[in-house]
Each structure stands twice: as C-alpha cells, then as structure tokens.
Amino acid sequence: MSSDGLGRPGSESSTFGNRAVSVPCFQFERDGSFTRREISKAEIIEYARKKTALPPPRLIKRWLNAYNDQSPNLDMLSEQLDIKGDYKRQRKVLRKYLKTSLQPRDLRQVDPAFPQKPAIWVRHSAIIASLEQVRSIIFHDTMLLFDPDNSVVKRCTQFVQETLYSSGYEEMFLPFEFRALEGFIIFVTTVLEFDFLRVSEEVKKSIGDPRSMLTTTVLEDMRIDKQKLSHFISRACIVHDVITELLEDDEDMANLYLTEKHRSPWVIRDSLDHEEAEMILESYLQIMDDLTTKAKLLDHEIDDTEDLVSIHLDTLRNRLIMMQMLLSVIGLGVALGSLIAGMFGMNLPIPIFESEFSQWWFLGTSVLIIVLLVVVPFFSVTYLRKQSLYSGSIGSPMGNFDGVD
C-alpha cells in the first residue's frame, strides 16, 4: 500500500463487476517508482473525489434537482467557483462539472473484462487513456496501469518510468499528469513506429521484381503483407483520431491541468489557455501524421505493384492468344494442303495418273501444297494485322512488347 491514501490492497483479484472485487495494476509515483498492487472501483472513485475540494457530485446533483431554485448551497458554491451570471449559468457550469467528474461507468474503459475502446477521456480529477492494449488512469500525483500481466503493459512501464524520472527543474515546468500522459503516448508511438518498420521491410521485400511474382507463393505472401499493412493503417489512424479529437476540444485541453486544479480547486481555467498541453500533443500528432502518410503511400505502392502484375499477366495472356491464333492460321494452310493431297490420293482411276505427264502433275500438286502452306498463313496474318487483331509477325509469333521484358 502506498502512503498517498489511494486505497488498501485487495486480497481478491478479478474484474470490476463487483465493487468489493479488486484488480491488479501498476501504481506510479512522482519520482517514477512503481509498485504492483490491487485496487477496486470504489477506491478509485473515492480517491478521485478526495483530490478536489468541491462537494461530492451526488450532493451537487441533489442541489440541482431541488425544488427550490434559489438554493443557498448553490449560491455559496457559485461564489466559491467565481461563477458569474444568473442562476441558469450557474446550473450550466455545475452540470458541466458533474459531466466531467469521474463516474463508475468510466472505469469500464480500464477494466480488462470489457473490450477496449481507444480513447483519451479527460475528467475533472483524472485522465483515462486506453490505447494499444494499455489502459491507464492518471491523477495529479499518481498513475495506474491496469492488466500488469500483459507483456505490452510491462513494456509500457519502462517508457513511463523514464518519462517520470526527471529533475525538480523539469517538474516545475511540466506537471506530473503531463509527464505521465507523455510517457503513455511515447510508448504508443514507439510501438507503432517499430511495427511500421517491420511491416515496411516485409512489404518492400515482397514487391521487389514484379516479373518474379508470377507464382502462387509470392502472390499469397504479398496478399498477407497487404493485410498486415491495412491493419497497421487502421491502428495508426485510430491513435491519430484520438489525439486529434482531444486537441479539438478546448474544454478537455483546459481540464488536463490536474495539478493546477488540485492546488486551486476554486479557480476555473480559461478554456483557451492550454498552450503547454497543445504543444505536447501536437508533437506526437505530427509523428502519427508522418506514420499514417508513409503507410498509405506504401499501400498505394502495393496497389501499383498489383496493377503492374495484372498488366504483366494480361500481356502473357495476349501473347498466348496470338501464338494460338498463328498456329490456327498455319493449321489452316496445312489443312488445305492435306485436302488436296487427300483428293489425289484416293483409290480412284484418274486419267492424268496414266498419262505420260503424270510426274508433272505430281510435281505441280506438291508445289501447290507448299505454296498454300506459305501463302495462306502470310495473307491471313496480313489481314489480321490490318484489322488490329495481331501485332506480331510470322518470324516472332510472341509479338513485340517493349518495356515488358
């Protein structure tokens, strides 16, 4: 158990389905040290509410739902929060506080029993981050990493520890929650960068020479690499969208300053005053932009390679068709010669065979057959070329395709 009053270690490890049941997690302190412990949903909610000087959300909700609109409790709370305006504005600001306070349903995001939804939620006294199999809750002085038996979470602890382990001078300019969130995002971007390098090497290896891809094994490997790249693009786009969504919400950006709200709970920060948080998130958003752009360009390169392979296959198919066409034309000439030879070779009495010039008839018939074997294919190919149905020649039946070989 830590000395910050976050709760007592539980003796039973399970899901958050029961308020009394605890789940294991890594708890990080300001100096980067961390311990493994167990914590329940009730302890997390109680700790989040203790870190603010405001009344419990249930009490504020009871005041807002009271029949007496001029509640003295609400007036006093509005004075403490320096909420200027009429009663409607007071109710609007306080309802916004209720909306941004940590609720039990928010803990589903970090519960391993529920499917993970990639997101970074900013609450009044906590930041809930869930990306790349890592689930975390960040307070102004403590960070919890859930599912500690997961190998990905164990790797994340190294990045968070290195980020939190800083001098007092750095801490003076960058509060704990920013360093913890930055360590979390550094791990996510590093994992994506490493995965992109691995996938890109496999893809570039598979799309080397298109002429060597005309095998089932190579084409199947390229299909698998394309699936891996598509999966990576989906992961990178999800992280990119989560950071972009947070950057576009000025109120959430202002609520990131948990340490400031802990020190001055009655001061409401201007929703446009979040330069430090914006600079941190913009730097990692730029990294994600670069990764997604490179991945999409590589995906387009695979598509271009597939188109080139398809063109190469079509070219080979056309060559085979031309070869078949040429053989058919030659077969036509042979068939005509066979027809003439067959007619003269029939066992029938023909006067020309009994004349003294029979040898000349034989020689003439033989010459005619030879001429047909040459002339018929030649004129047939010439006609097909005029009709743009054949682009080869008799001497080169496979055609002439520049740039393919």
Short mmCIF file of C-alpha atoms in Angstrom, two decimals:
data_model
loop_
_atom_site.label_atom_id
_atom_site.label_comp_id
_atom_site.label_asym_id
_atom_site.label_seq_id
_atom_site.Cartn_x
_atom_site.Cartn_y
_atom_site.Cartn_z
CA MET A 1 0.00 0.00 0.00
CA SER A 2 1.29 3.45 -0.88
CA SER A 3 1.31 6.37 1.52
CA ASP A 4 -0.90 8.65 -0.59
CA GLY A 5 -4.15 7.14 0.60
CA LEU A 6 -5.19 5.65 -2.72
CA GLY A 7 -6.66 2.61 -1.00
CA ARG A 8 -5.82 -0.70 0.57
CA PRO A 9 -4.51 -3.61 -1.47
CA GLY A 10 -7.23 -6.15 -2.03
CA SER A 11 -6.87 -9.85 -1.42
CA GLU A 12 -9.07 -10.96 -4.32
CA SER A 13 -8.22 -10.37 -7.97
CA SER A 14 -11.00 -10.32 -10.54
CA THR A 15 -12.95 -7.85 -12.64
CA PHE A 16 -14.66 -4.58 -11.73
CA GLY A 17 -18.07 -6.23 -11.86
CA ASN A 18 -18.26 -6.15 -8.06
CA ARG A 19 -17.41 -3.03 -6.06
CA ALA A 20 -15.61 -5.12 -3.46
CA VAL A 21 -13.52 -7.02 -6.01
CA SER A 22 -10.06 -5.69 -6.88
CA VAL A 23 -7.93 -5.87 -10.00
CA PRO A 24 -4.12 -5.78 -10.23
CA CYS A 25 -2.33 -2.72 -11.57
CA PHE A 26 0.97 -0.84 -11.55
CA GLN A 27 0.92 2.32 -9.46
CA PHE A 28 3.45 5.03 -10.42
CA GLU A 29 4.59 7.81 -8.13
CA ARG A 30 6.03 11.22 -8.96
CA ASP A 31 9.65 10.05 -8.97
CA GLY A 32 8.94 7.28 -11.49
CA SER A 33 8.92 4.41 -9.00
CA PHE A 34 6.08 1.95 -9.28
CA THR A 35 4.67 -0.99 -7.37
CA ARG A 36 2.22 -3.72 -8.21
CA ARG A 37 -0.96 -3.59 -6.21
CA GLU A 38 -4.68 -4.33 -6.36
CA ILE A 39 -7.42 -1.75 -6.29
CA SER A 40 -11.20 -1.72 -6.53
CA LYS A 41 -13.58 0.55 -8.39
CA ALA A 42 -14.81 2.09 -5.15
CA GLU A 43 -11.27 3.01 -4.11
CA ILE A 44 -10.58 4.74 -7.42
CA ILE A 45 -13.80 6.76 -7.28
CA GLU A 46 -13.18 7.72 -3.66
CA TYR A 47 -9.61 8.77 -4.38
CA ALA A 48 -10.69 10.91 -7.34
CA ARG A 49 -13.25 12.73 -5.20
CA LYS A 50 -10.81 13.33 -2.36
CA LYS A 51 -8.44 15.14 -4.69
CA THR A 52 -10.86 18.03 -5.19
CA ALA A 53 -12.20 20.50 -2.65
CA LEU A 54 -15.59 20.53 -4.33
CA PRO A 55 -18.57 18.77 -2.77
CA PRO A 56 -19.32 15.22 -3.95
CA PRO A 57 -21.12 15.05 -7.30
CA ARG A 58 -24.10 13.35 -5.68
CA LEU A 59 -24.59 16.31 -3.36
CA ILE A 60 -24.31 18.84 -6.17
CA LYS A 61 -26.79 16.82 -8.21
CA ARG A 62 -29.18 16.81 -5.27
CA TRP A 63 -28.89 20.60 -5.03
CA LEU A 64 -29.53 21.00 -8.75
CA ASN A 65 -32.61 18.78 -8.59
CA ALA A 66 -34.02 20.56 -5.57
CA TYR A 67 -37.39 22.20 -5.99
CA ASN A 68 -36.11 25.45 -4.52
CA ASP A 69 -34.25 27.05 -7.41
CA GLN A 70 -32.69 29.64 -5.11
CA SER A 71 -30.72 27.10 -3.12
CA PRO A 72 -28.30 28.78 -0.71
CA ASN A 73 -25.87 25.89 -1.15
CA LEU A 74 -25.70 26.53 -4.90
CA ASP A 75 -25.25 30.24 -4.35
CA MET A 76 -22.37 29.64 -1.96
CA LEU A 77 -20.75 27.14 -4.30
CA SER A 78 -21.10 29.54 -7.23
CA GLU A 79 -19.41 32.26 -5.21
CA GLN A 80 -16.53 29.95 -4.34
CA LEU A 81 -16.11 28.94 -8.00
CA ASP A 82 -16.46 32.58 -9.08
CA ILE A 83 -19.28 31.70 -11.49
CA LYS A 84 -20.65 34.97 -12.75
CA GLY A 85 -24.09 35.33 -14.24
CA ASP A 86 -27.63 34.39 -13.40
CA TYR A 87 -28.88 31.13 -11.91
CA LYS A 88 -29.17 29.43 -15.32
CA ARG A 89 -25.47 29.99 -15.97
CA GLN A 90 -24.64 28.63 -12.51
CA ARG A 91 -26.63 25.47 -13.20
CA LYS A 92 -24.95 25.10 -16.61
CA VAL A 93 -21.43 25.30 -15.16
CA LEU A 94 -22.23 22.93 -12.31
CA ARG A 95 -23.86 20.40 -14.62
CA LYS A 96 -20.74 20.54 -16.76
CA TYR A 97 -18.72 19.70 -13.66
CA LEU A 98 -20.98 16.72 -12.99
CA LYS A 99 -20.49 15.61 -16.58
CA THR A 100 -16.70 15.76 -16.31
CA SER A 101 -16.41 14.15 -12.90
CA LEU A 102 -15.13 10.57 -12.75
CA GLN A 103 -18.07 8.14 -12.83
CA PRO A 104 -18.12 4.36 -12.21
CA ARG A 105 -19.13 3.77 -15.83
CA ASP A 106 -15.88 5.45 -16.94
CA LEU A 107 -13.92 2.64 -15.30
CA ARG A 108 -15.18 0.18 -17.92
CA GLN A 109 -12.55 1.76 -20.13
CA VAL A 110 -9.76 0.37 -17.95
CA ASP A 111 -11.48 -2.86 -16.94
CA PRO A 112 -9.85 -5.85 -18.69
CA ALA A 113 -13.20 -7.64 -18.57
CA PHE A 114 -14.63 -5.20 -21.15
CA PRO A 115 -13.46 -4.71 -24.76
CA GLN A 116 -11.04 -1.86 -25.17
CA LYS A 117 -12.27 1.31 -26.85
CA PRO A 118 -9.35 3.50 -27.99
CA ALA A 119 -9.83 6.89 -26.38
CA ILE A 120 -8.39 9.56 -24.09
CA TRP A 121 -11.06 10.86 -21.75
CA VAL A 122 -10.48 13.93 -19.61
CA ARG A 123 -12.40 14.10 -16.36
CA HIS A 124 -12.38 16.70 -13.61
CA SER A 125 -9.72 14.98 -11.49
CA ALA A 126 -8.41 12.21 -13.75
CA ILE A 127 -7.35 11.33 -17.28
CA ILE A 128 -8.43 7.96 -18.68
CA ALA A 129 -6.21 6.72 -21.52
CA SER A 130 -6.72 3.48 -23.39
CA LEU A 131 -4.62 2.77 -26.50
CA GLU A 132 -2.75 -0.21 -27.95
CA GLN A 133 -3.79 -2.71 -25.23
CA VAL A 134 -2.67 -0.32 -22.46
CA ARG A 135 -5.28 1.03 -20.05
CA SER A 136 -4.40 3.78 -17.63
CA ILE A 137 -5.84 6.31 -15.19
CA ILE A 138 -3.76 9.42 -14.46
CA PHE A 139 -4.32 11.62 -11.42
CA HIS A 140 -2.36 14.74 -10.48
CA ASP A 141 0.15 12.72 -8.45
CA THR A 142 -0.46 9.03 -9.34
CA MET A 143 -0.74 6.90 -12.45
CA LEU A 144 -2.35 3.46 -12.63
CA LEU A 145 -1.56 0.94 -15.38
CA PHE A 146 -4.01 -1.95 -15.46
CA ASP A 147 -3.56 -5.56 -16.60
CA PRO A 148 0.07 -5.79 -15.38
CA ASP A 149 0.45 -9.39 -16.56
CA ASN A 150 0.15 -8.24 -20.15
CA SER A 151 3.56 -8.14 -21.87
CA VAL A 152 2.61 -4.90 -23.66
CA VAL A 153 1.84 -3.20 -20.33
CA LYS A 154 5.17 -4.40 -18.91
CA ARG A 155 6.97 -2.76 -21.83
CA CYS A 156 4.97 0.43 -21.26
CA THR A 157 6.21 0.70 -17.67
CA GLN A 158 9.76 1.32 -18.92
CA PHE A 159 8.70 4.30 -21.03
CA VAL A 160 6.52 5.78 -18.30
CA GLN A 161 9.25 5.32 -15.70
CA GLU A 162 11.85 7.05 -17.87
CA THR A 163 9.49 9.95 -18.56
CA LEU A 164 8.52 10.42 -14.91
CA TYR A 165 12.11 10.12 -13.68
CA SER A 166 13.05 13.79 -14.10
CA SER A 167 14.64 16.53 -12.05
CA GLY A 168 12.74 19.03 -10.00
CA TYR A 169 13.57 21.75 -12.52
CA GLU A 170 11.74 19.85 -15.28
CA GLU A 171 8.86 19.04 -12.97
CA MET A 172 8.47 22.73 -12.17
CA PHE A 173 7.59 23.43 -15.81
CA LEU A 174 5.83 20.16 -16.64
CA PRO A 175 3.34 18.76 -14.08
CA PHE A 176 3.04 15.09 -13.26
CA GLU A 177 -0.05 14.40 -15.34
CA PHE A 178 1.61 15.80 -18.47
CA ARG A 179 4.74 13.70 -17.97
CA ALA A 180 2.67 10.59 -17.30
CA LEU A 181 0.45 11.17 -20.35
CA GLU A 182 3.51 11.91 -22.47
CA GLY A 183 5.17 8.66 -21.38
CA PHE A 184 1.99 6.80 -22.29
CA ILE A 185 1.84 8.40 -25.76
CA ILE A 186 5.58 7.91 -26.31
CA PHE A 187 5.12 4.18 -25.80
CA VAL A 188 2.18 4.06 -28.22
CA THR A 189 4.02 5.98 -30.94
CA THR A 190 7.20 3.93 -30.43
CA VAL A 191 5.28 0.66 -30.80
CA LEU A 192 3.65 1.92 -33.97
CA GLU A 193 6.97 3.12 -35.39
CA PHE A 194 8.60 -0.25 -34.69
CA ASP A 195 5.68 -2.14 -36.23
CA PHE A 196 5.77 0.10 -39.31
CA LEU A 197 9.48 -0.57 -39.86
CA ARG A 198 8.87 -4.31 -39.59
CA VAL A 199 5.86 -4.28 -41.92
CA SER A 200 7.52 -1.93 -44.43
CA GLU A 201 10.57 -4.20 -44.71
CA GLU A 202 8.34 -7.19 -45.45
CA VAL A 203 6.30 -5.24 -47.97
CA LYS A 204 9.31 -3.82 -49.82
CA LYS A 205 10.82 -7.29 -49.98
CA SER A 206 7.64 -8.76 -51.46
CA ILE A 207 7.19 -6.04 -54.12
CA GLY A 208 10.75 -6.23 -55.43
CA ASP A 209 10.59 -7.51 -59.03
CA PRO A 210 7.05 -7.80 -60.48
CA ARG A 211 8.21 -10.41 -63.01
CA SER A 212 9.16 -12.74 -60.15
CA MET A 213 5.66 -12.55 -58.63
CA LEU A 214 4.01 -14.86 -61.12
CA THR A 215 3.92 -17.70 -58.60
CA THR A 216 1.19 -18.63 -56.17
CA THR A 217 3.51 -18.44 -53.15
CA VAL A 218 4.79 -14.93 -53.92
CA LEU A 219 1.30 -13.57 -54.63
CA GLU A 220 -0.02 -15.08 -51.41
CA ASP A 221 2.83 -13.51 -49.42
CA MET A 222 2.04 -10.13 -50.96
CA ARG A 223 -1.62 -10.52 -50.04
CA ILE A 224 -0.69 -11.29 -46.42
CA ASP A 225 1.67 -8.29 -46.30
CA LYS A 226 -1.10 -6.06 -47.63
CA GLN A 227 -3.41 -7.28 -44.86
CA LYS A 228 -0.74 -6.51 -42.25
CA LEU A 229 -0.26 -3.03 -43.67
CA SER A 230 -4.01 -2.39 -43.72
CA HIS A 231 -4.23 -3.45 -40.08
CA PHE A 232 -1.37 -1.11 -39.19
CA ILE A 233 -3.00 1.79 -41.03
CA SER A 234 -6.19 1.15 -39.04
CA ARG A 235 -4.26 1.21 -35.74
CA ALA A 236 -2.33 4.36 -36.66
CA CYS A 237 -5.47 6.17 -37.81
CA ILE A 238 -7.24 5.31 -34.55
CA VAL A 239 -4.42 6.83 -32.44
CA HIS A 240 -4.29 9.82 -34.78
CA ASP A 241 -8.04 10.39 -34.47
CA VAL A 242 -7.95 10.07 -30.67
CA ILE A 243 -5.23 12.73 -30.33
CA THR A 244 -6.95 14.96 -32.89
CA GLU A 245 -10.28 14.70 -31.07
CA LEU A 246 -8.61 15.72 -27.81
CA LEU A 247 -6.82 18.67 -29.45
CA GLU A 248 -10.06 19.96 -30.98
CA ASP A 249 -11.86 20.08 -27.61
CA ASP A 250 -10.72 23.23 -25.80
CA GLU A 251 -12.52 22.35 -22.58
CA ASP A 252 -10.86 18.93 -22.35
CA MET A 253 -7.49 20.52 -23.08
CA ALA A 254 -8.00 23.00 -20.25
CA ASN A 255 -9.11 20.20 -17.92
CA LEU A 256 -5.80 18.38 -18.50
CA TYR A 257 -4.18 20.63 -15.87
CA LEU A 258 -4.97 18.37 -12.91
CA THR A 259 -2.17 19.69 -10.68
CA GLU A 260 -3.38 23.24 -11.09
CA LYS A 261 -6.97 22.24 -10.26
CA HIS A 262 -5.72 20.37 -7.20
CA ARG A 263 -3.80 23.41 -5.95
CA SER A 264 -6.56 25.91 -6.78
CA PRO A 265 -9.83 23.97 -6.98
CA TRP A 266 -11.95 27.12 -6.90
CA VAL A 267 -10.31 28.65 -9.97
CA ILE A 268 -11.79 27.77 -13.36
CA ARG A 269 -9.15 27.80 -16.08
CA ASP A 270 -9.85 29.60 -19.32
CA SER A 271 -10.84 27.04 -21.98
CA LEU A 272 -8.44 28.65 -24.48
CA ASP A 273 -5.44 28.64 -22.15
CA HIS A 274 -3.76 25.29 -22.85
CA GLU A 275 -0.58 26.09 -24.75
CA GLU A 276 1.68 23.58 -22.94
CA ALA A 277 -0.72 20.66 -23.39
CA GLU A 278 -1.32 21.59 -27.02
CA MET A 279 2.41 21.68 -27.81
CA ILE A 280 2.94 18.22 -26.31
CA LEU A 281 0.04 16.63 -28.16
CA GLU A 282 0.83 18.43 -31.43
CA SER A 283 4.36 16.99 -31.47
CA TYR A 284 3.06 13.41 -31.26
CA LEU A 285 0.21 14.15 -33.65
CA GLN A 286 2.87 15.14 -36.18
CA ILE A 287 4.59 11.77 -35.67
CA MET A 288 1.29 9.97 -36.25
CA ASP A 289 0.65 12.07 -39.37
CA ASP A 290 4.03 11.04 -40.71
CA LEU A 291 3.42 7.36 -39.94
CA THR A 292 -0.04 7.28 -41.49
CA THR A 293 1.19 9.12 -44.59
CA LYS A 294 4.09 6.70 -45.10
CA ALA A 295 1.84 3.70 -44.51
CA LYS A 296 -0.75 4.95 -47.02
CA LEU A 297 1.97 5.64 -49.60
CA LEU A 298 3.27 2.12 -49.10
CA ASP A 299 -0.26 0.79 -49.50
CA HIS A 300 -0.57 2.70 -52.79
CA GLU A 301 2.75 1.20 -53.85
CA ILE A 302 1.35 -2.28 -53.25
CA ASP A 303 -1.72 -1.38 -55.32
CA ASP A 304 0.53 -0.13 -58.13
CA THR A 305 2.54 -3.36 -57.96
CA GLU A 306 -0.64 -5.41 -58.14
CA ASP A 307 -1.73 -3.41 -61.19
CA LEU A 308 1.68 -3.97 -62.79
CA VAL A 309 1.49 -7.71 -62.11
CA SER A 310 -2.00 -7.74 -63.58
CA ILE A 311 -0.73 -5.96 -66.70
CA HIS A 312 2.13 -8.42 -66.99
CA LEU A 313 -0.27 -11.36 -66.73
CA ASP A 314 -2.55 -9.80 -69.33
CA THR A 315 0.45 -9.36 -71.62
CA LEU A 316 1.41 -13.01 -71.27
CA ARG A 317 -2.18 -13.99 -71.86
CA ASN A 318 -2.28 -11.88 -75.04
CA ARG A 319 0.93 -13.49 -76.24
CA LEU A 320 -0.54 -16.92 -75.76
CA ILE A 321 -3.66 -15.87 -77.66
CA MET A 322 -1.52 -14.58 -80.54
CA MET A 323 0.50 -17.77 -80.56
CA GLN A 324 -2.71 -19.77 -80.68
CA MET A 325 -4.01 -17.58 -83.50
CA LEU A 326 -0.83 -18.04 -85.53
CA LEU A 327 -0.90 -21.79 -85.04
CA SER A 328 -4.52 -21.82 -86.17
CA VAL A 329 -3.61 -19.93 -89.36
CA ILE A 330 -0.72 -22.33 -90.08
CA GLY A 331 -3.07 -25.22 -89.40
CA LEU A 332 -5.46 -23.77 -91.98
CA GLY A 333 -2.72 -23.87 -94.65
CA VAL A 334 -1.78 -27.42 -93.69
CA ALA A 335 -5.42 -28.45 -93.82
CA LEU A 336 -5.83 -27.07 -97.35
CA GLY A 337 -2.70 -28.94 -98.47
CA SER A 338 -3.96 -32.09 -96.80
CA LEU A 339 -7.27 -31.67 -98.59
CA ILE A 340 -5.59 -31.56 -102.00
CA ALA A 341 -3.28 -34.47 -101.16
CA GLY A 342 -6.22 -36.46 -99.91
CA MET A 343 -8.24 -35.85 -103.04
CA PHE A 344 -5.42 -37.03 -105.32
CA GLY A 345 -4.54 -39.91 -103.03
CA MET A 346 -7.93 -41.56 -103.22
CA ASN A 347 -8.04 -45.06 -104.80
CA LEU A 348 -9.93 -43.92 -107.94
CA PRO A 349 -8.99 -44.26 -111.62
CA ILE A 350 -7.80 -40.80 -112.74
CA PRO A 351 -6.67 -40.36 -116.36
CA ILE A 352 -3.89 -37.92 -115.55
CA PHE A 353 -2.12 -40.57 -113.48
CA GLU A 354 -1.94 -42.83 -116.57
CA SER A 355 -0.66 -40.19 -118.98
CA GLU A 356 2.97 -39.67 -119.82
CA PHE A 357 2.90 -36.31 -117.91
CA SER A 358 1.79 -37.83 -114.62
CA GLN A 359 5.08 -36.95 -112.93
CA TRP A 360 4.47 -33.28 -113.74
CA TRP A 361 1.03 -33.45 -112.23
CA PHE A 362 2.60 -34.85 -109.09
CA LEU A 363 5.24 -32.12 -109.05
CA GLY A 364 2.64 -29.39 -109.64
CA THR A 365 0.41 -30.67 -106.88
CA SER A 366 3.34 -30.76 -104.48
CA VAL A 367 4.32 -27.19 -105.37
CA LEU A 368 0.72 -26.06 -104.89
CA ILE A 369 0.59 -27.58 -101.43
CA ILE A 370 3.87 -25.91 -100.48
CA VAL A 371 2.60 -22.58 -101.80
CA LEU A 372 -0.58 -22.91 -99.79
CA LEU A 373 1.44 -23.63 -96.65
CA VAL A 374 3.25 -20.30 -97.13
CA VAL A 375 0.77 -18.02 -98.85
CA VAL A 376 -2.33 -18.79 -96.77
CA PRO A 377 -0.65 -18.04 -93.38
CA PHE A 378 1.07 -14.95 -94.82
CA PHE A 379 -2.10 -13.36 -96.21
CA SER A 380 -4.09 -14.43 -93.14
CA VAL A 381 -1.62 -12.75 -90.76
CA THR A 382 -1.53 -9.66 -93.00
CA TYR A 383 -5.32 -9.41 -92.86
CA LEU A 384 -5.38 -9.87 -89.06
CA ARG A 385 -2.74 -7.15 -88.63
CA LYS A 386 -4.78 -4.74 -90.78
CA GLN A 387 -7.76 -5.50 -88.55
CA SER A 388 -5.57 -4.81 -85.43
CA LEU A 389 -6.13 -8.35 -84.24
CA TYR A 390 -2.49 -9.40 -84.38
CA SER A 391 0.64 -7.34 -83.59
CA GLY A 392 3.35 -9.97 -84.06
CA SER A 393 4.92 -11.46 -87.12
CA ILE A 394 5.40 -14.91 -88.53
CA GLY A 395 9.06 -14.80 -87.51
CA SER A 396 8.14 -13.63 -83.98
CA PRO A 397 4.84 -15.25 -83.03
CA MET A 398 5.05 -13.98 -79.41
CA GLY A 399 4.77 -10.38 -80.55
CA ASN A 400 6.80 -7.30 -79.69
CA PHE A 401 6.02 -5.72 -76.28
CA ASP A 402 8.52 -3.04 -75.37
CA GLY A 403 9.02 -2.45 -71.68
CA VAL A 404 7.63 -5.80 -70.54
CA ASP A 405 10.73 -7.97 -70.71
#
